[in-house]
Coordinates of C-alpha atoms in Angstrom, one line a residue:
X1 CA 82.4 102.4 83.6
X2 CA 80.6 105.6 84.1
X3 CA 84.5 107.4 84.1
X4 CA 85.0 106.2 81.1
X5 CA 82.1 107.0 79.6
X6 CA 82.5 110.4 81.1
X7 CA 85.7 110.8 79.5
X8 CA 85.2 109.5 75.8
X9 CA 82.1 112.2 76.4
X10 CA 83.9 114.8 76.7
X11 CA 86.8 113.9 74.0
X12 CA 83.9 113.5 71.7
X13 CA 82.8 116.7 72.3
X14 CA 85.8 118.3 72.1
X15 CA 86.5 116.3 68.8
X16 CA 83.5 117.4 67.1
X17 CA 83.2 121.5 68.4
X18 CA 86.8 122.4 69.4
X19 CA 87.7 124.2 66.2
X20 CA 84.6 126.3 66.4
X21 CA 84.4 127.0 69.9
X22 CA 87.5 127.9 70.0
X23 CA 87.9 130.3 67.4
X24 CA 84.3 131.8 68.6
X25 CA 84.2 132.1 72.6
X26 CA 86.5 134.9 73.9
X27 CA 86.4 132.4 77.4
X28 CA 84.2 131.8 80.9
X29 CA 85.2 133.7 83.9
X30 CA 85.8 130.9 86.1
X31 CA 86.1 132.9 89.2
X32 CA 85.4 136.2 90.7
X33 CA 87.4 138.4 93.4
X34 CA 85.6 140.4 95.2
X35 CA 87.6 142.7 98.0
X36 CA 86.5 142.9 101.6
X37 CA 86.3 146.5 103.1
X38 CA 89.0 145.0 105.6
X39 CA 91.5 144.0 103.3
X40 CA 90.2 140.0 102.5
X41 CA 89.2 138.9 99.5
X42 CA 85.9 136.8 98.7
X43 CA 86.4 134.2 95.6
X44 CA 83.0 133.2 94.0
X45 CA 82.1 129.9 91.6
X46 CA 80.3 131.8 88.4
X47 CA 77.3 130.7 87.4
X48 CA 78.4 129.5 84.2
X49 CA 80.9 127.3 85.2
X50 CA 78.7 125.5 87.6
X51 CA 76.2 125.3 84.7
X52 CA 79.1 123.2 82.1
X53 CA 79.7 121.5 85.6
X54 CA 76.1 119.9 85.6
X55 CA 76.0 119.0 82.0
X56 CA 79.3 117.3 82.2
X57 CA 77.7 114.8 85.2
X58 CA 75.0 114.4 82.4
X59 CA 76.6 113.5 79.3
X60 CA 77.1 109.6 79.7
X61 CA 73.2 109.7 80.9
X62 CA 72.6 111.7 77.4
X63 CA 75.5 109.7 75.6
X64 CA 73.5 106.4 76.7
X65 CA 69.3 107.1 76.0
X66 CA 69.8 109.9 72.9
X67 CA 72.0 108.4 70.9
X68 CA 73.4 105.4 68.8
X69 CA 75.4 104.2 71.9
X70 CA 73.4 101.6 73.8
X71 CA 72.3 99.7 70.4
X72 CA 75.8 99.6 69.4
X73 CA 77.5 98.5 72.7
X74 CA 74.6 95.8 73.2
X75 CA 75.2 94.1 69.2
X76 CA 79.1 94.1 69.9
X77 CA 78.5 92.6 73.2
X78 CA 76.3 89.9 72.0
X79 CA 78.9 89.2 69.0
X80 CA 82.2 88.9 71.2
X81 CA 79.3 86.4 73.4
X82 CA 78.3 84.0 70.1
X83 CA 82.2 83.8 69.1
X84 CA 82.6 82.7 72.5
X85 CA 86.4 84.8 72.7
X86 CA 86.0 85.4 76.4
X87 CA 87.1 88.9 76.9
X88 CA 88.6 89.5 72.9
X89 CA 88.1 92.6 72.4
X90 CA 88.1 93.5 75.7
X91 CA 85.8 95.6 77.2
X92 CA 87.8 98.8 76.0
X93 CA 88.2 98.1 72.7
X94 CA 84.1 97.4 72.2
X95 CA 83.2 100.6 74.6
X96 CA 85.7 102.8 71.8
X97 CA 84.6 101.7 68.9
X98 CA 80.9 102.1 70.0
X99 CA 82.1 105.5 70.9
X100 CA 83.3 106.2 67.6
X101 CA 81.1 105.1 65.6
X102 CA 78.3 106.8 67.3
X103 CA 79.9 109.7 66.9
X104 CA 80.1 108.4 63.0
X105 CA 76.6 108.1 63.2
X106 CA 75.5 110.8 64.7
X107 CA 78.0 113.5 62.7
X108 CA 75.4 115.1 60.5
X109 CA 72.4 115.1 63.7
X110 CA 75.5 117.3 65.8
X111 CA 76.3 119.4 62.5
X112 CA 72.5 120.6 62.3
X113 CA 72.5 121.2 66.3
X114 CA 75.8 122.8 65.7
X115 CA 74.4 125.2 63.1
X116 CA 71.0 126.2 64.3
X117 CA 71.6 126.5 68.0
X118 CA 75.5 126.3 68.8
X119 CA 76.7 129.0 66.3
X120 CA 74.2 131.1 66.7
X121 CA 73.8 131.1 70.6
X122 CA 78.0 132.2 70.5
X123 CA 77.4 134.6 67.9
X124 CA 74.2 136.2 70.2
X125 CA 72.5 136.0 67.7
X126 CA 69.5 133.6 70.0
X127 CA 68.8 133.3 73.6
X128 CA 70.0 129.9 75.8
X129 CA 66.1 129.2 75.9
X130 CA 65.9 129.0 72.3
X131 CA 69.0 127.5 71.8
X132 CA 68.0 125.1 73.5
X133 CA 64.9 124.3 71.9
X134 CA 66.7 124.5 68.1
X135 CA 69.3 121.8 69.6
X136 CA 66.3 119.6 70.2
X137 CA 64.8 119.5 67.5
X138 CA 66.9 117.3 65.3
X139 CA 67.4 115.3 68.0
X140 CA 63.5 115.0 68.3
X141 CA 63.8 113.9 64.4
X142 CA 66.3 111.7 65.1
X143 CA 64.9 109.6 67.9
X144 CA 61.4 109.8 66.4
X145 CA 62.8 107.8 63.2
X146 CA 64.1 104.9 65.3
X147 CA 61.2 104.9 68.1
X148 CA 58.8 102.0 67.2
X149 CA 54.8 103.5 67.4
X150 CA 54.0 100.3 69.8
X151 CA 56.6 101.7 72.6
X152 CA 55.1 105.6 72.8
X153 CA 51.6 104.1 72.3
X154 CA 53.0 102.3 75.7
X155 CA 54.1 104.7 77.5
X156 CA 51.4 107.2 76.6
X157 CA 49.4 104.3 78.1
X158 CA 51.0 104.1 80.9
X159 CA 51.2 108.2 81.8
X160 CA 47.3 108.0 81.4
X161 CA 47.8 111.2 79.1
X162 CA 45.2 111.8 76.0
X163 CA 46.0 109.8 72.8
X164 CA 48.7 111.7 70.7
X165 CA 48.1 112.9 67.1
X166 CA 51.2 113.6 65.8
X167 CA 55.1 112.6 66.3
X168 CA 55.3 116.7 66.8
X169 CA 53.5 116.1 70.1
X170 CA 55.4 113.5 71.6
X171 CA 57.1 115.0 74.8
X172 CA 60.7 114.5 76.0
X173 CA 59.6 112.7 79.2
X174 CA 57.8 109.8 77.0
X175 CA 60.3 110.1 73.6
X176 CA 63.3 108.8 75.7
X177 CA 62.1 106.0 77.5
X178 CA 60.2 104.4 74.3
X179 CA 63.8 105.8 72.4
X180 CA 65.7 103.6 74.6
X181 CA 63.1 100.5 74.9
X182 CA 63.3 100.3 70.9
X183 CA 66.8 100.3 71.0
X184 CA 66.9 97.2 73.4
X185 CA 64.7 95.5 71.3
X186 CA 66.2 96.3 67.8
X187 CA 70.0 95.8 69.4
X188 CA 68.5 91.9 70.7
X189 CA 67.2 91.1 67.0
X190 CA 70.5 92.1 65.4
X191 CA 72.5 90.1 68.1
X192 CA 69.9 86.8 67.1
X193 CA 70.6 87.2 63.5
X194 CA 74.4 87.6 64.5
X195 CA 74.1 84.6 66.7
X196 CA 72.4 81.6 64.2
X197 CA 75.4 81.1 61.9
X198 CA 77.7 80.3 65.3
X199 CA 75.2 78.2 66.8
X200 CA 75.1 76.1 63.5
X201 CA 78.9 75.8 63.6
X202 CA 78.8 74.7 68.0
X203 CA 76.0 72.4 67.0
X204 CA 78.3 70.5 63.9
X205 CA 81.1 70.7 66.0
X206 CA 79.1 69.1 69.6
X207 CA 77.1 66.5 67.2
X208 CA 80.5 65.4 65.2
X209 CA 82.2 64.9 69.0
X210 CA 79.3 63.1 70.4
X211 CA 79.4 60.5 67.3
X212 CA 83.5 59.9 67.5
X213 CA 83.0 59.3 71.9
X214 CA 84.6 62.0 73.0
X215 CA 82.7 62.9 75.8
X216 CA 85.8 65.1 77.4
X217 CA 86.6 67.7 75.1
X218 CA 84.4 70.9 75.1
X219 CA 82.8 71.5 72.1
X220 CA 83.4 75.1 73.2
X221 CA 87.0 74.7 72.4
X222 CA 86.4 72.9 69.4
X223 CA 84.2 75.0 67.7
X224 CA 86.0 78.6 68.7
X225 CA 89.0 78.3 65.8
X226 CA 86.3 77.5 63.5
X227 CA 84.0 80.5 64.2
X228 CA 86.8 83.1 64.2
X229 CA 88.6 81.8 60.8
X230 CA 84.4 81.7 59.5
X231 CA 84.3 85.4 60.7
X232 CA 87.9 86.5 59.4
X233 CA 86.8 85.1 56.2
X234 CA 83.1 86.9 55.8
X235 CA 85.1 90.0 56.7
X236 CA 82.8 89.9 59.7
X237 CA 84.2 92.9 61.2
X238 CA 83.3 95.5 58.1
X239 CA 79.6 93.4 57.6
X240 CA 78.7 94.3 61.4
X241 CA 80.2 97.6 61.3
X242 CA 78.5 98.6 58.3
X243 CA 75.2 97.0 59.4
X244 CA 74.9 98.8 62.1
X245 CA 75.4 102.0 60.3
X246 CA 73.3 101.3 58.3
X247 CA 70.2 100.3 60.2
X248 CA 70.1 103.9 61.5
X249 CA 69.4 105.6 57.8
X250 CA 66.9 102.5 56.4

């Protein structure tokens, strides 16, 4: 899993930044040759690369708790689980559209990282340090607007720090773990909203098979051609899709 996620990381990446990156970075010495007073050479790892070599270990982590992802993967889970399809979609097909539609999602927060602190960092225009700090600001904004005040009241409770003012003063170390912990809980109240009109349909179907005897058959089994044509019908796909969306600009 964590390969995977590794790997639609860095095609994400590359999706959203290639064109500019490309046309702006001249390249990264990858490795240096330095020549020995007796004739050997001594080959030496830039700092850079090993730099891009730690934030590439670090992207699913970042992919996971900053962004759209884990609330997205959990709802699509939960739905495959109350049509009862087993493994349709498969695991795959969930994890890329969750991919992509983060990436959907998240577009215009990468655009406004993109132009205040990835432009102007290759143009040397700004330091890393404040590159840095420009990249995290709209990402601050972002995660703020979907953190609940009950989870950072939490974990402010928890650290034992002073009561906080203002979302402004909110550190990093207490914005992701309430980030994520709303996510959970907003990504399980979708899933029970998803979940009722299926239920309904396995309860008709278990109570109509009790009433006719027949004990054998799984109402499981029943019920599943009944939820999927009620699904294909409602355009299920689009309404969950869009839902989700959605629920990160309300």
């Amino acid at each position: 899993m964590h390969r995977i996620l590794f790997v639609f990381s860095v095609f994400a990446l590359i999706m959203g930044w290639s064109e500019q990156l490309l046309a702006a970075t001249p390249g990264i010495d990858a490795v240096t040759v330095t020549s020995n007073p007796k004739g050997g050479e001594t080959y030496t790892v830039t700092i850079q690369i090993l730099a891009i070599m730690t934030m590439l270990t670090l992207l699913p982590a970042l992919l996971l708790t900053m962004t759209s992802f884990t609330r997205i993967m959990i709802v699509l889970g939960l739905l495959r689980q109350a049509l009862g399809a087993q493994q349709a979609p498969s695991n795959q097909v969930l994890l890329g559209l969750s991919l992509f539609l983060t990436i959907f999602i998240m577009m215009p927060v990468l655009e406004k990282v993109n132009d205040t602190a990835v432009q102007p960092y290759l143009e040397e225009k700004i330091d890393v340090m404040t590159a840095l700090q420009n990249a995290s600001e709209p990402m601050r904004q972002f995660m703020l607007k979907q953190t609940r005040e009950t989870d950072i009241d939490m974990f402010v409770r928890i650290s034992g720090r002073d009561q906080i003012n203002k979302p402004e003063d909110v550190p990093f170390s207490l914005l992701l773990p309430a980030y994520v912990t709303s996510e959970l809980k907003t990504a399980f109240q979708i899933g029970f909203l998803i979940f009722l009109p299926f239920l309904v349909i396995d309860l008709v179907v278990a109570t109509v098979l009790m009433s006719m005897g027949m004990m054998m058959l799984s109402p499981m089994i029943v019920s599943l051609p009944f939820k999927i044509m009620l699904f294909v019908l409602a355009d299920g796909w689009s309404l969950v899709l869009e839902m989700l969306a959605a629920s990160f600009y309300v």
